[in-house]
PDB file of C-alpha atoms and ligand atoms in Angstrom:
ATOM      1  CA  MET A   1     -11.082  -2.422   3.836  1.00 87.00           C
ATOM      2  CA  ASN A   2     -14.590  -1.940   5.469  1.00 87.00           C
ATOM      3  CA  LEU A   3     -16.971  -3.295   3.131  1.00 84.00           C
ATOM      4  CA  ARG A   4     -20.218  -2.337   4.109  1.00 85.00           C
ATOM      5  CA  TYR A   5     -19.050   1.176   2.919  1.00 90.00           C
ATOM      6  CA  ARG A   6     -16.877   0.716   0.284  1.00 95.00           C
ATOM      7  CA  LYS A   7     -16.533  -1.618  -2.604  1.00 94.00           C
ATOM      8  CA  THR A   8     -12.933  -3.691  -2.393  1.00 96.00           C
ATOM      9  CA  ILE A   9     -11.168  -3.390  -5.837  1.00 97.00           C
ATOM     10  CA  ILE A  10      -7.975  -5.189  -6.226  1.00 98.00           C
ATOM     11  CA  ALA A  11      -6.160  -4.166  -9.517  1.00 98.00           C
ATOM     12  CA  GLY A  12      -3.556  -5.008 -11.372  1.00 98.00           C
ATOM     13  CA  ASN A  13      -0.968  -2.752 -13.683  1.00 98.00           C
ATOM     14  CA  TRP A  14       0.584  -4.581 -16.046  1.00 98.00           C
ATOM     15  CA  LYS A  15       3.090  -1.173 -17.406  1.00 98.00           C
ATOM     16  CA  MET A  16       5.074  -1.891 -20.307  1.00 98.00           C
ATOM     17  CA  ASN A  17       4.652  -5.325 -19.993  1.00 98.00           C
ATOM     18  CA  LYS A  18       2.713  -8.685 -22.591  1.00 98.00           C
ATOM     19  CA  THR A  19       1.867  -8.459 -26.007  1.00 98.00           C
ATOM     20  CA  PRO A  20      -1.804  -9.018 -27.488  1.00 98.00           C
ATOM     21  CA  ALA A  21      -1.343 -12.654 -27.187  1.00 98.00           C
ATOM     22  CA  ALA A  22       0.567 -13.766 -23.883  1.00 98.00           C
ATOM     23  CA  THR A  23      -3.102 -11.470 -23.097  1.00 98.00           C
ATOM     24  CA  ARG A  24      -5.046 -14.006 -23.890  1.00 98.00           C
ATOM     25  CA  GLN A  25      -2.652 -16.963 -22.320  1.00 98.00           C
ATOM     26  CA  LEU A  26      -2.445 -14.924 -18.599  1.00 98.00           C
ATOM     27  CA  ILE A  27      -5.882 -14.046 -18.841  1.00 98.00           C
ATOM     28  CA  GLU A  28      -6.621 -17.401 -19.444  1.00 98.00           C
ATOM     29  CA  GLU A  29      -4.631 -18.327 -16.617  1.00 98.00           C
ATOM     30  CA  LEU A  30      -6.704 -15.706 -14.376  1.00 98.00           C
ATOM     31  CA  LYS A  31     -10.404 -16.582 -14.809  1.00 97.00           C
ATOM     32  CA  PRO A  32     -10.736 -20.164 -12.897  1.00 96.00           C
ATOM     33  CA  LEU A  33      -7.950 -19.025  -9.961  1.00 96.00           C
ATOM     34  CA  VAL A  34     -10.994 -15.823  -9.458  1.00 95.00           C
ATOM     35  CA  SER A  35     -13.666 -17.263 -10.615  1.00 92.00           C
ATOM     36  CA  LYS A  36     -14.806 -16.980  -6.374  1.00 88.00           C
ATOM     37  CA  ALA A  37     -14.361 -13.112  -5.713  1.00 86.00           C
ATOM     38  CA  LYS A  38     -17.408 -11.940  -4.933  1.00 83.00           C
ATOM     39  CA  TRP A  39     -16.786  -9.594  -2.441  1.00 85.00           C
ATOM     40  CA  CYS A  40     -13.642  -7.361  -4.862  1.00 93.00           C
ATOM     41  CA  ASP A  41     -13.489  -5.716  -7.634  1.00 96.00           C
ATOM     42  CA  ILE A  42     -10.794  -7.438 -10.238  1.00 98.00           C
ATOM     43  CA  VAL A  43      -9.476  -4.895 -12.778  1.00 98.00           C
ATOM     44  CA  LEU A  44      -6.830  -5.466 -14.989  1.00 98.00           C
ATOM     45  CA  CYS A  45      -5.237  -2.157 -16.873  1.00 99.00           C
ATOM     46  CA  VAL A  46      -3.221  -3.780 -19.355  1.00 98.00           C
ATOM     47  CA  PRO A  47      -1.801  -1.633 -22.336  1.00 98.00           C
ATOM     48  CA  PHE A  48      -4.083  -0.738 -25.249  1.00 98.00           C
ATOM     49  CA  VAL A  49      -3.224  -2.545 -27.785  1.00 98.00           C
ATOM     50  CA  ASP A  50      -3.621  -5.500 -24.879  1.00 98.00           C
ATOM     51  CA  ILE A  51      -7.063  -4.293 -25.263  1.00 98.00           C
ATOM     52  CA  PRO A  52      -9.028  -5.473 -27.602  1.00 98.00           C
ATOM     53  CA  ASN A  53      -7.914  -9.654 -26.374  1.00 98.00           C
ATOM     54  CA  ALA A  54      -8.652  -8.793 -22.907  1.00 98.00           C
ATOM     55  CA  ILE A  55     -11.944  -7.719 -23.070  1.00 98.00           C
ATOM     56  CA  LYS A  56     -12.549 -11.013 -24.888  1.00 98.00           C
ATOM     57  CA  ALA A  57     -11.204 -12.971 -22.693  1.00 98.00           C
ATOM     58  CA  THR A  58     -12.804 -11.956 -19.412  1.00 98.00           C
ATOM     59  CA  LYS A  59     -16.335 -11.735 -21.275  1.00 96.00           C
ATOM     60  CA  GLY A  60     -18.600 -13.310 -18.965  1.00 92.00           C
ATOM     61  CA  ALA A  61     -16.094 -13.329 -16.117  1.00 95.00           C
ATOM     62  CA  LYS A  62     -16.198 -10.789 -13.453  1.00 94.00           C
ATOM     63  CA  ILE A  63     -12.495  -8.628 -14.345  1.00 97.00           C
ATOM     64  CA  SER A  64     -13.075  -5.103 -16.175  1.00 98.00           C
ATOM     65  CA  ILE A  65     -10.635  -3.464 -18.318  1.00 98.00           C
ATOM     66  CA  GLY A  66      -8.833  -0.427 -17.478  1.00 98.00           C
ATOM     67  CA  ALA A  67      -6.132   1.198 -19.499  1.00 98.00           C
ATOM     68  CA  GLN A  68      -3.210   2.996 -17.877  1.00 98.00           C
ATOM     69  CA  ASN A  69      -2.996   6.706 -18.948  1.00 98.00           C
ATOM     70  CA  MET A  70      -5.324   8.883 -21.422  1.00 98.00           C
ATOM     71  CA  HIS A  71      -5.090  11.911 -22.960  1.00 98.00           C
ATOM     72  CA  PHE A  72      -6.713  14.955 -21.558  1.00 98.00           C
ATOM     73  CA  GLU A  73      -8.421  16.379 -24.923  1.00 98.00           C
ATOM     74  CA  ALA A  74     -11.537  14.430 -27.181  1.00 97.00           C
ATOM     75  CA  SER A  75     -10.041  14.316 -29.628  1.00 97.00           C
ATOM     76  CA  GLY A  76      -7.279  16.255 -32.202  1.00 98.00           C
ATOM     77  CA  ALA A  77      -3.720  16.664 -33.059  1.00 98.00           C
ATOM     78  CA  TYR A  78      -1.764  15.079 -29.936  1.00 98.00           C
ATOM     79  CA  THR A  79       0.879  12.470 -31.936  1.00 98.00           C
ATOM     80  CA  GLY A  80       0.627   8.696 -29.978  1.00 97.00           C
ATOM     81  CA  GLU A  81      -2.611   9.681 -27.504  1.00 98.00           C
ATOM     82  CA  ILE A  82      -5.054   7.706 -26.616  1.00 98.00           C
ATOM     83  CA  SER A  83      -8.610   9.518 -26.270  1.00 98.00           C
ATOM     84  CA  ALA A  84     -11.883   8.194 -23.175  1.00 98.00           C
ATOM     85  CA  ASP A  85     -14.147   8.108 -25.774  1.00 98.00           C
ATOM     86  CA  MET A  86     -11.426   5.451 -28.303  1.00 98.00           C
ATOM     87  CA  LEU A  87     -11.041   3.383 -23.917  1.00 98.00           C
ATOM     88  CA  THR A  88     -15.128   3.499 -23.559  1.00 98.00           C
ATOM     89  CA  GLU A  89     -15.568   2.376 -27.196  1.00 98.00           C
ATOM     90  CA  LEU A  90     -13.801  -0.914 -26.724  1.00 98.00           C
ATOM     91  CA  GLY A  91     -14.917  -1.628 -23.476  1.00 98.00           C
ATOM     92  CA  VAL A  92     -12.694  -0.187 -20.668  1.00 98.00           C
ATOM     93  CA  LYS A  93     -14.368   1.353 -17.045  1.00 98.00           C
ATOM     94  CA  TYR A  94     -11.237   2.451 -15.765  1.00 98.00           C
ATOM     95  CA  VAL A  95      -8.070   3.959 -16.124  1.00 98.00           C
ATOM     96  CA  ILE A  96      -4.878   5.294 -14.035  1.00 98.00           C
ATOM     97  CA  ILE A  97      -4.082   8.338 -14.359  1.00 98.00           C
ATOM     98  CA  GLY A  98      -0.656  10.138 -12.959  1.00 98.00           C
ATOM     99  CA  HIS A  99       0.976   7.100 -11.784  1.00 98.00           C
ATOM    100  CA  SER A 100       4.329   8.296 -10.484  1.00 98.00           C
ATOM    101  CA  GLU A 101       5.889   6.544 -13.734  1.00 97.00           C
ATOM    102  CA  ARG A 102       4.179   8.849 -16.025  1.00 98.00           C
ATOM    103  CA  ARG A 103       4.585  12.016 -13.725  1.00 97.00           C
ATOM    104  CA  GLN A 104       8.574  11.299 -13.678  1.00 96.00           C
ATOM    105  CA  TYR A 105       9.742   9.930 -17.207  1.00 97.00           C
ATOM    106  CA  PHE A 106       6.668  11.360 -19.771  1.00 97.00           C
ATOM    107  CA  ALA A 107       6.319  15.187 -17.279  1.00 96.00           C
ATOM    108  CA  GLU A 108       2.419  15.105 -15.804  1.00 97.00           C
ATOM    109  CA  THR A 109       1.782  16.998 -13.554  1.00 97.00           C
ATOM    110  CA  ASP A 110      -1.246  17.763 -11.185  1.00 97.00           C
ATOM    111  CA  ALA A 111      -2.622  20.385 -13.368  1.00 98.00           C
ATOM    112  CA  THR A 112      -2.490  17.052 -16.644  1.00 98.00           C
ATOM    113  CA  VAL A 113      -3.628  15.079 -13.430  1.00 98.00           C
ATOM    114  CA  ASN A 114      -6.684  16.686 -13.367  1.00 98.00           C
ATOM    115  CA  LEU A 115      -7.518  17.569 -16.703  1.00 98.00           C
ATOM    116  CA  LYS A 116      -7.173  14.207 -16.784  1.00 98.00           C
ATOM    117  CA  VAL A 117      -9.128  12.687 -14.400  1.00 98.00           C
ATOM    118  CA  HIS A 118     -12.419  15.332 -15.364  1.00 98.00           C
ATOM    119  CA  ALA A 119     -12.200  14.023 -19.416  1.00 98.00           C
ATOM    120  CA  ALA A 120     -12.738  10.715 -17.566  1.00 98.00           C
ATOM    121  CA  LEU A 121     -15.006  11.337 -15.902  1.00 98.00           C
ATOM    122  CA  LYS A 122     -17.294  13.242 -18.709  1.00 98.00           C
ATOM    123  CA  ALA A 123     -16.397   9.489 -20.599  1.00 98.00           C
ATOM    124  CA  GLY A 124     -17.502   7.252 -18.282  1.00 98.00           C
ATOM    125  CA  LEU A 125     -14.155   5.979 -17.746  1.00 98.00           C
ATOM    126  CA  ARG A 126     -13.640   5.467 -13.321  1.00 98.00           C
ATOM    127  CA  PRO A 127     -10.206   7.035 -12.994  1.00 98.00           C
ATOM    128  CA  ILE A 128      -8.027   5.703 -10.629  1.00 98.00           C
ATOM    129  CA  VAL A 129      -5.891   8.181  -9.245  1.00 98.00           C
ATOM    130  CA  CYS A 130      -2.594   8.083  -8.072  1.00 98.00           C
ATOM    131  CA  VAL A 131      -0.609   9.498  -6.014  1.00 98.00           C
ATOM    132  CA  GLY A 132       2.930   9.390  -3.820  1.00 98.00           C
ATOM    133  CA  GLU A 133       5.586  10.602  -2.310  1.00 97.00           C
ATOM    134  CA  SER A 134       9.517  10.102  -2.981  1.00 96.00           C
ATOM    135  CA  LEU A 135      12.497   9.048  -0.263  1.00 94.00           C
ATOM    136  CA  GLU A 136      13.248  12.305   0.190  1.00 95.00           C
ATOM    137  CA  GLN A 137       9.673  13.822   0.072  1.00 96.00           C
ATOM    138  CA  ARG A 138       9.182  11.044   3.622  1.00 95.00           C
ATOM    139  CA  ASP A 139      12.321  12.543   4.963  1.00 94.00           C
ATOM    140  CA  LEU A 140      11.707  15.059   5.141  1.00 96.00           C
ATOM    141  CA  GLY A 141       8.107  14.984   6.772  1.00 96.00           C
ATOM    142  CA  ILE A 142       5.852  16.284   4.455  1.00 98.00           C
ATOM    143  CA  THR A 143       4.506  13.356   3.225  1.00 98.00           C
ATOM    144  CA  ILE A 144       0.670  14.638   4.501  1.00 98.00           C
ATOM    145  CA  GLU A 145       1.717  17.604   2.780  1.00 98.00           C
ATOM    146  CA  HIS A 146       2.293  16.778  -0.505  1.00 98.00           C
ATOM    147  CA  ILE A 147      -0.125  13.629  -1.308  1.00 98.00           C
ATOM    148  CA  ARG A 148      -2.850  16.255   0.703  1.00 98.00           C
ATOM    149  CA  LEU A 149      -1.159  18.637  -2.001  1.00 98.00           C
ATOM    150  CA  GLN A 150      -1.952  15.801  -5.197  1.00 98.00           C
ATOM    151  CA  VAL A 151      -5.178  15.043  -3.750  1.00 98.00           C
ATOM    152  CA  LYS A 152      -6.564  18.470  -3.836  1.00 98.00           C
ATOM    153  CA  SER A 153      -5.441  19.083  -7.855  1.00 98.00           C
ATOM    154  CA  ALA A 154      -6.391  16.138  -9.078  1.00 98.00           C
ATOM    155  CA  LEU A 155      -9.739  16.792  -7.537  1.00 98.00           C
ATOM    156  CA  SER A 156     -10.178  20.520  -8.054  1.00 98.00           C
ATOM    157  CA  GLY A 157     -14.026  21.244  -9.298  1.00 98.00           C
ATOM    158  CA  VAL A 158     -14.774  16.646  -8.848  1.00 98.00           C
ATOM    159  CA  ASP A 159     -18.058  17.657  -7.637  1.00 95.00           C
ATOM    160  CA  SER A 160     -19.622  15.379  -5.442  1.00 92.00           C
ATOM    161  CA  THR A 161     -22.032  13.294  -7.563  1.00 92.00           C
ATOM    162  CA  ASN A 162     -18.700  12.715  -9.458  1.00 96.00           C
ATOM    163  CA  ILE A 163     -15.794  11.569  -6.589  1.00 95.00           C
ATOM    164  CA  LYS A 164     -17.905   8.289  -5.421  1.00 92.00           C
ATOM    165  CA  ARG A 165     -16.202   7.462  -9.266  1.00 96.00           C
ATOM    166  CA  ILE A 166     -12.949   7.538  -8.364  1.00 98.00           C
ATOM    167  CA  VAL A 167     -10.656   5.086  -7.081  1.00 98.00           C
ATOM    168  CA  ILE A 168      -7.526   6.780  -4.804  1.00 98.00           C
ATOM    169  CA  ALA A 169      -4.315   4.605  -4.937  1.00 98.00           C
ATOM    170  CA  TYR A 170      -1.534   5.476  -1.925  1.00 98.00           C
ATOM    171  CA  GLU A 171       2.313   4.121  -4.187  1.00 98.00           C
ATOM    172  CA  PRO A 172       4.686   5.099  -2.883  1.00 97.00           C
ATOM    173  CA  ILE A 173       7.357   5.920  -5.171  1.00 96.00           C
ATOM    174  CA  TRP A 174       9.899   4.311  -3.345  1.00 94.00           C
ATOM    175  CA  ALA A 175       7.950   1.327  -2.904  1.00 92.00           C
ATOM    176  CA  ILE A 176       7.142   1.027  -6.307  1.00 91.00           C
ATOM    177  CA  GLY A 177       8.927  -2.008  -7.967  1.00 84.00           C
ATOM    178  CA  THR A 178      11.939  -2.471  -5.310  1.00 87.00           C
ATOM    179  CA  GLY A 179      10.554  -5.158  -2.917  1.00 82.00           C
ATOM    180  CA  ARG A 180      10.432  -2.480  -0.904  1.00 85.00           C
ATOM    181  CA  THR A 181       6.557  -2.615   0.863  1.00 88.00           C
ATOM    182  CA  ALA A 182       4.827  -0.067   3.165  1.00 90.00           C
ATOM    183  CA  THR A 183       4.632  -1.019   6.096  1.00 95.00           C
ATOM    184  CA  SER A 184       0.241  -1.889   6.938  1.00 96.00           C
ATOM    185  CA  ASP A 185       1.090   1.213   9.789  1.00 97.00           C
ATOM    186  CA  GLN A 186       2.511   2.942   7.202  1.00 97.00           C
ATOM    187  CA  ALA A 187       0.042   2.854   3.632  1.00 98.00           C
ATOM    188  CA  GLU A 188      -3.244   2.878   6.869  1.00 98.00           C
ATOM    189  CA  GLU A 189      -2.238   6.208   7.991  1.00 98.00           C
ATOM    190  CA  VAL A 190      -1.691   7.872   4.768  1.00 98.00           C
ATOM    191  CA  CYS A 191      -5.313   6.566   2.911  1.00 98.00           C
ATOM    192  CA  GLY A 192      -6.264   7.771   6.440  1.00 98.00           C
ATOM    193  CA  ALA A 193      -4.660  10.844   5.574  1.00 98.00           C
ATOM    194  CA  ILE A 194      -6.118  11.001   1.830  1.00 98.00           C
ATOM    195  CA  ARG A 195      -9.880   9.766   2.797  1.00 98.00           C
ATOM    196  CA  ASP A 196      -9.479  13.011   5.915  1.00 98.00           C
ATOM    197  CA  CYS A 197      -8.900  15.059   2.985  1.00 98.00           C
ATOM    198  CA  ILE A 198     -11.981  13.740   1.245  1.00 98.00           C
ATOM    199  CA  ARG A 199     -13.925  14.184   4.656  1.00 98.00           C
ATOM    200  CA  GLU A 200     -13.113  18.252   4.126  1.00 97.00           C
ATOM    201  CA  MET A 201     -14.031  18.544   0.647  1.00 97.00           C
ATOM    202  CA  TYR A 202     -17.345  16.617   0.615  1.00 97.00           C
ATOM    203  CA  GLY A 203     -18.103  15.309   4.123  1.00 97.00           C
ATOM    204  CA  ALA A 204     -17.661  12.559   5.715  1.00 97.00           C
ATOM    205  CA  ARG A 205     -20.838  10.284   3.437  1.00 95.00           C
ATOM    206  CA  VAL A 206     -18.744  10.684   0.763  1.00 96.00           C
ATOM    207  CA  ALA A 207     -15.901  10.090   2.020  1.00 97.00           C
ATOM    208  CA  ARG A 208     -16.869   6.965   3.792  1.00 96.00           C
ATOM    209  CA  SER A 209     -18.251   5.679   0.299  1.00 96.00           C
ATOM    210  CA  VAL A 210     -14.359   6.503  -1.642  1.00 97.00           C
ATOM    211  CA  THR A 211     -12.517   3.631  -2.649  1.00 98.00           C
ATOM    212  CA  ILE A 212      -8.428   4.008  -1.211  1.00 98.00           C
ATOM    213  CA  GLN A 213      -5.654   1.293  -2.800  1.00 98.00           C
ATOM    214  CA  TYR A 214      -2.519   1.106  -1.072  1.00 98.00           C
ATOM    215  CA  GLY A 215       0.234  -0.205  -3.958  1.00 97.00           C
ATOM    216  CA  GLY A 216       4.308  -0.307  -4.209  1.00 96.00           C
ATOM    217  CA  SER A 217       5.407  -4.146  -3.951  1.00 94.00           C
ATOM    218  CA  MET A 218       2.085  -5.389  -2.464  1.00 96.00           C
ATOM    219  CA  ASN A 219       2.366  -9.641  -3.083  1.00 96.00           C
ATOM    220  CA  ALA A 220       0.821 -12.606  -2.043  1.00 96.00           C
ATOM    221  CA  SER A 221       2.529 -13.051   1.124  1.00 96.00           C
ATOM    222  CA  ASN A 222       2.091 -10.029   1.999  1.00 96.00           C
ATOM    223  CA  ALA A 223      -1.844  -8.628   1.115  1.00 97.00           C
ATOM    224  CA  ALA A 224      -3.780  -9.840   3.843  1.00 96.00           C
ATOM    225  CA  GLU A 225      -2.040  -6.974   6.085  1.00 97.00           C
ATOM    226  CA  LEU A 226      -1.816  -4.609   4.260  1.00 97.00           C
ATOM    227  CA  LEU A 227      -5.546  -4.898   3.436  1.00 97.00           C
ATOM    228  CA  SER A 228      -6.511  -5.739   7.171  1.00 96.00           C
ATOM    229  CA  LYS A 229      -6.215  -1.847   7.899  1.00 97.00           C
ATOM    230  CA  PRO A 230      -9.666   0.092   8.247  1.00 97.00           C
ATOM    231  CA  ASN A 231      -8.374   2.406   5.077  1.00 98.00           C
ATOM    232  CA  VAL A 232      -6.913   0.474   2.802  1.00 98.00           C
ATOM    233  CA  ASP A 233      -9.536  -0.774   0.301  1.00 97.00           C
ATOM    234  CA  GLY A 234      -7.903  -2.914  -2.047  1.00 97.00           C
ATOM    235  CA  GLY A 235      -4.754  -2.980  -4.059  1.00 98.00           C
ATOM    236  CA  LEU A 236      -2.668  -1.409  -7.363  1.00 98.00           C
ATOM    237  CA  ILE A 237      -0.891  -4.299  -8.063  1.00 98.00           C
ATOM    238  CA  GLY A 238       2.359  -4.374 -10.407  1.00 98.00           C
ATOM    239  CA  GLY A 239       4.337  -7.150 -11.205  1.00 97.00           C
ATOM    240  CA  ALA A 240       2.539  -9.637  -9.121  1.00 98.00           C
ATOM    241  CA  SER A 241      -0.315  -9.275 -11.471  1.00 98.00           C
ATOM    242  CA  LEU A 242       1.917 -11.031 -13.737  1.00 98.00           C
ATOM    243  CA  LYS A 243       2.350 -13.542 -11.716  1.00 98.00           C
ATOM    244  CA  PRO A 244      -1.680 -15.437 -12.253  1.00 98.00           C
ATOM    245  CA  ALA A 245      -0.989 -17.471  -8.977  1.00 98.00           C
ATOM    246  CA  ASP A 246      -0.121 -14.577  -6.775  1.00 98.00           C
ATOM    247  CA  PHE A 247      -2.614 -11.847  -7.896  1.00 98.00           C
ATOM    248  CA  ALA A 248      -4.968 -14.960  -7.147  1.00 97.00           C
ATOM    249  CA  THR A 249      -3.533 -15.045  -4.086  1.00 97.00           C
ATOM    250  CA  ILE A 250      -3.910 -11.442  -3.405  1.00 97.00           C
ATOM    251  CA  VAL A 251      -7.566 -11.565  -4.240  1.00 97.00           C
ATOM    252  CA  ASN A 252      -7.959 -14.057  -2.794  1.00 94.00           C
ATOM    253  CA  ALA A 253      -6.999 -12.283   0.726  1.00 94.00           C
ATOM    254  CA  ALA A 254      -9.537  -9.356  -0.499  1.00 93.00           C
ATOM    255  CA  ASN A 255     -12.613 -11.898  -0.455  1.00 83.00           C
ATOM    256  CA  GLN A 256     -12.496 -12.512   3.173  1.00 73.00           C
TER     257      GLN A 256
HETATM  258  P1  13P B 301       5.320  -3.132  -7.680  1.00 68.18           P
HETATM  259  O1  13P B 301       3.806  -4.080  -7.551  1.00 68.18           O
HETATM  260  O2  13P B 301       5.389  -4.027  -8.907  1.00 68.18           O
HETATM  261  O3  13P B 301       5.690  -2.498  -7.000  1.00 68.18           O
HETATM  262  O4  13P B 301       4.384  -1.711  -8.520  1.00 68.18           O
HETATM  263  C1  13P B 301       3.155  -1.328  -7.482  1.00 68.18           C
HETATM  264  C2  13P B 301       3.039  -0.429  -9.316  1.00 68.18           C
HETATM  265  O5  13P B 301       3.138   1.043  -9.253  1.00 68.18           O
HETATM  266  C3  13P B 301       1.167   0.092  -9.681  1.00 68.18           C
HETATM  267  O6  13P B 301       1.288   1.175  -9.691  1.00 68.18           O
END
């Protein structure tokens, strides 16, 4: 973290978990546990149908609501899809774009990720853009090249005023849901490389201000160590975000 230059953001990605009623309950449990968090922003990225309850339950609390996906078109014949304007009208502030599960199971590509980034920014949403290498790519020694390509493609055509509204989440695919976390040095190396890439594209001042999260089996016991690294500005948390006490421990680790 580097609180002098950028916000620390702890975001939960609930994935396909929790019904609308369970959403209300989880947030009611979480709220008192994170009420003292002043130095980091808290975001909960919930399933689409849970958004209205999540917005209601977080009213007056310092917790923002995010979606986990959106379509890049504003409207039209795209059965089953959700547009950015539909999200903002409900009070959604963030949207996860290009999560590796969407790339893997729903054929999302760097090109669609870029279209979604532009559509989200246009609608006033803050995109949380996910990048990450597979185990095979890591073993081949091409992690940094792969990540740089993903970052450059995702940000293509985004100007320097808008880049500050983007959050990048480094999520190594091999660490997601596996219990196998990247070491804090591995996380720092790649988050630092992402910042270098942004520096080359937008200059040092802009690069300093961008929040870069780590995600992948981040939990109550390893969060403080990961967040102690200068280029790790928060977390995108799956499993542990469904447990209020664990998520609160991570938030409080970021609130030092
Ligand atoms: P886990 O924290 O369950 O590994 O999930 C990470 C993730 O994919 C967050 O987007």
